């Protein structure tokens, strides 16, 4: 080994120790180690590489029963029309049906996500609805159907695996249980149930129940068809359908809650807390006491087993499998998103990149696209010490679109995590966070991919260069362990953003490009 090589190794070792104590080494690296290392031995440089980025349509998202669920209709100039509907199983409630039952109301109750503000002038609590996008004052059509499609826990093709549900699936609609115009209401905290069956005269209202949740908060309250449930539930009490949970889930396969219209609002709802509640009257055999009084009107208060019409309640939780349908119509957009998703320019890249969640759209990014293998090998042979590598994506057109707080970068070819996300998850999870300018206006998203680029540009056994993709970030995207490498295709965040792509004039400093900061050893 020559003396020159030995000295170089020595300087590299000293340089590495100094580097560990430096917070930022991307642009002013020449100041590192003054007084310890001769600055003439090292030179910090930066170089910009062109990339190609284009749009990719996402035709479906996997739906998890436990993740947030979307319901509603929204129209956006950049992304067109999105309609989201919910399909849910209904759990078997603890109720024993009898021929004497009379249903006053069947209410589908779906809680909003909400925040309680200060009480109003009347002392009543005031709420603000959370996670609602679009025009809250514009009505859309909301309908509820009996679901005719059996929702299976296991995959019929492989019973050892759980069945996966996707947002582009279709379901059979049976009886219509409700249909009407709807818009969100933060004041919808109380339910009034009229009781008509206590005195035997159905034409009179015998009592009105005022029903509030234990913790008062707003919820959607949908009255369902009582005749349907009389026929399909009470009249089938001896059919065996209610003998077990499995029998019931096969007999009554749940609800389809369908949103339709040309505009409105899109709600993120707590479906795991939703329920279908029966408010009914039933005959209960009751012993008379001085407290109950004369129940049968015979002039005394000592009779036993007197049949009395009594108000009762039975709750059927929305539980088990809860899935969704996302219907998109990009032709309703003012932008050119429809064309860009259907015919992306994979050779030259695009001027605009459309990124939206909820089975929306992503951007595919190809690094070093203009370099052939020989040119890429020439860079690798330079043995750069990579100090930093960044992709900056500037916002092009926000308009009325509600933009996401964070985007996520992953390996598109293998649908897996990139090296940076796995090696420094606690730090890298903050990559792709929305950055704002001095006026607090949304400016850009930036990804640090130093580890990935370092491995790609190694001269010895470099990492395979793959396509990358950018999507709206979800909590399920971030790795939780060293073996959690696969990107899950859950996507429930409907926010979107239009970014500047690479196919802009060269003088536009905000065009998408790869910037690499590196250090070389002066020979």
PDB file of N, CA and C in Angstrom, residues 9 32 61 67 69 87 108 152 171 176 186 209 222 226 228 261 288 304 318 338 406 415 425 431 459 471 478 507:
ATOM      1  N   UNK A   9      -6.380   7.446   3.664  1.00  0.00           N
ATOM      2  CA  UNK A   9      -7.248   6.705   4.587  1.00  0.00           C
ATOM      3  C   UNK A   9      -7.251   7.387   5.954  1.00  0.00           C
ATOM      4  N   UNK A  32     -15.750  22.665   7.819  1.00  0.00           N
ATOM      5  CA  UNK A  32     -15.686  21.596   8.806  1.00  0.00           C
ATOM      6  C   UNK A  32     -14.229  21.275   9.152  1.00  0.00           C
ATOM      7  N   UNK A  61     -58.035   1.522  -3.789  1.00  0.00           N
ATOM      8  CA  UNK A  61     -57.319   1.492  -2.521  1.00  0.00           C
ATOM      9  C   UNK A  61     -57.874   0.358  -1.679  1.00  0.00           C
ATOM     10  N   UNK A  67     -59.728   1.728   9.888  1.00  0.00           N
ATOM     11  CA  UNK A  67     -59.261   3.048   9.495  1.00  0.00           C
ATOM     12  C   UNK A  67     -60.441   4.000   9.327  1.00  0.00           C
ATOM     13  N   UNK A  69     -63.280   6.330   7.646  1.00  0.00           N
ATOM     14  CA  UNK A  69     -64.072   6.075   6.453  1.00  0.00           C
ATOM     15  C   UNK A  69     -64.672   7.372   5.923  1.00  0.00           C
ATOM     16  N   UNK A  87     -70.111   0.568   3.036  1.00  0.00           N
ATOM     17  CA  UNK A  87     -70.804  -0.713   3.146  1.00  0.00           C
ATOM     18  C   UNK A  87     -70.372  -1.330   4.471  1.00  0.00           C
ATOM     19  N   UNK A 108     -80.406   4.873  12.254  1.00  0.00           N
ATOM     20  CA  UNK A 108     -78.983   4.657  11.971  1.00  0.00           C
ATOM     21  C   UNK A 108     -78.231   5.870  12.492  1.00  0.00           C
ATOM     22  N   UNK A 152     -67.352 -11.658   3.316  1.00  0.00           N
ATOM     23  CA  UNK A 152     -66.646 -12.818   3.866  1.00  0.00           C
ATOM     24  C   UNK A 152     -65.374 -12.386   4.578  1.00  0.00           C
ATOM     25  N   UNK A 171     -71.351  -3.971  -5.083  1.00  0.00           N
ATOM     26  CA  UNK A 171     -72.208  -4.659  -4.118  1.00  0.00           C
ATOM     27  C   UNK A 171     -73.655  -4.590  -4.592  1.00  0.00           C
ATOM     28  N   UNK A 176     -84.614  -0.448  -0.508  1.00  0.00           N
ATOM     29  CA  UNK A 176     -84.283   0.924  -0.119  1.00  0.00           C
ATOM     30  C   UNK A 176     -84.875   1.194   1.259  1.00  0.00           C
ATOM     31  N   UNK A 186     -73.651  20.382  12.655  1.00  0.00           N
ATOM     32  CA  UNK A 186     -72.919  20.334  13.928  1.00  0.00           C
ATOM     33  C   UNK A 186     -73.845  20.399  15.131  1.00  0.00           C
ATOM     34  N   UNK A 209     -89.677  10.650  23.448  1.00  0.00           N
ATOM     35  CA  UNK A 209     -88.405  10.474  24.150  1.00  0.00           C
ATOM     36  C   UNK A 209     -87.367  11.447  23.605  1.00  0.00           C
ATOM     37  N   UNK A 222     -80.291   8.826  10.857  1.00  0.00           N
ATOM     38  CA  UNK A 222     -81.065   8.503   9.658  1.00  0.00           C
ATOM     39  C   UNK A 222     -82.205   7.566  10.037  1.00  0.00           C
ATOM     40  N   UNK A 226     -89.389   1.302   9.004  1.00  0.00           N
ATOM     41  CA  UNK A 226     -89.804   0.394  10.076  1.00  0.00           C
ATOM     42  C   UNK A 226     -90.572  -0.812   9.534  1.00  0.00           C
ATOM     43  N   UNK A 228     -89.974  -2.482   6.820  1.00  0.00           N
ATOM     44  CA  UNK A 228     -88.968  -3.459   6.403  1.00  0.00           C
ATOM     45  C   UNK A 228     -88.513  -4.299   7.595  1.00  0.00           C
ATOM     46  N   UNK A 261     -74.648  12.756  -6.105  1.00  0.00           N
ATOM     47  CA  UNK A 261     -74.872  14.163  -6.399  1.00  0.00           C
ATOM     48  C   UNK A 261     -73.757  14.730  -7.247  1.00  0.00           C
ATOM     49  N   UNK A 288     -98.412  -5.521  39.967  1.00  0.00           N
ATOM     50  CA  UNK A 288     -98.871  -4.237  40.478  1.00  0.00           C
ATOM     51  C   UNK A 288     -98.350  -3.999  41.896  1.00  0.00           C
ATOM     52  N   UNK A 304    -100.943  -9.649  39.708  1.00  0.00           N
ATOM     53  CA  UNK A 304     -99.640 -10.092  39.216  1.00  0.00           C
ATOM     54  C   UNK A 304     -99.697 -10.374  37.714  1.00  0.00           C
ATOM     55  N   UNK A 318     -72.785  -1.333  14.142  1.00  0.00           N
ATOM     56  CA  UNK A 318     -72.137  -1.517  12.841  1.00  0.00           C
ATOM     57  C   UNK A 318     -70.728  -2.009  13.145  1.00  0.00           C
ATOM     58  N   UNK A 338     -57.546  14.578 -16.361  1.00  0.00           N
ATOM     59  CA  UNK A 338     -58.074  13.391 -17.034  1.00  0.00           C
ATOM     60  C   UNK A 338     -57.108  12.913 -18.111  1.00  0.00           C
ATOM     61  N   UNK A 406     -48.710  16.280   4.414  1.00  0.00           N
ATOM     62  CA  UNK A 406     -47.495  15.505   4.187  1.00  0.00           C
ATOM     63  C   UNK A 406     -47.678  14.569   2.998  1.00  0.00           C
ATOM     64  N   UNK A 415     -43.085  -1.566  -4.589  1.00  0.00           N
ATOM     65  CA  UNK A 415     -44.078  -1.120  -3.603  1.00  0.00           C
ATOM     66  C   UNK A 415     -43.525  -1.278  -2.183  1.00  0.00           C
ATOM     67  N   UNK A 425     -36.122   5.915  10.578  1.00  0.00           N
ATOM     68  CA  UNK A 425     -37.572   6.112  10.537  1.00  0.00           C
ATOM     69  C   UNK A 425     -38.024   7.259  11.426  1.00  0.00           C
ATOM     70  N   UNK A 431     -39.895  13.821   6.619  1.00  0.00           N
ATOM     71  CA  UNK A 431     -39.661  14.200   5.231  1.00  0.00           C
ATOM     72  C   UNK A 431     -40.998  14.296   4.512  1.00  0.00           C
ATOM     73  N   UNK A 459     -19.557   2.586  -5.931  1.00  0.00           N
ATOM     74  CA  UNK A 459     -18.809   1.980  -7.032  1.00  0.00           C
ATOM     75  C   UNK A 459     -18.788   0.456  -6.932  1.00  0.00           C
ATOM     76  N   UNK A 471     -46.925   9.872  -2.995  1.00  0.00           N
ATOM     77  CA  UNK A 471     -48.332   9.748  -2.685  1.00  0.00           C
ATOM     78  C   UNK A 471     -48.693  10.618  -1.488  1.00  0.00           C
ATOM     79  N   UNK A 478     -45.858   4.595   7.206  1.00  0.00           N
ATOM     80  CA  UNK A 478     -44.585   4.653   7.900  1.00  0.00           C
ATOM     81  C   UNK A 478     -44.205   3.292   8.478  1.00  0.00           C
ATOM     82  N   UNK A 507     -34.780  27.470 -16.868  1.00  0.00           N
ATOM     83  CA  UNK A 507     -34.511  28.587 -15.961  1.00  0.00           C
ATOM     84  C   UNK A 507     -35.458  28.615 -14.767  1.00  0.00           C
TER      85      UNK A 507
END
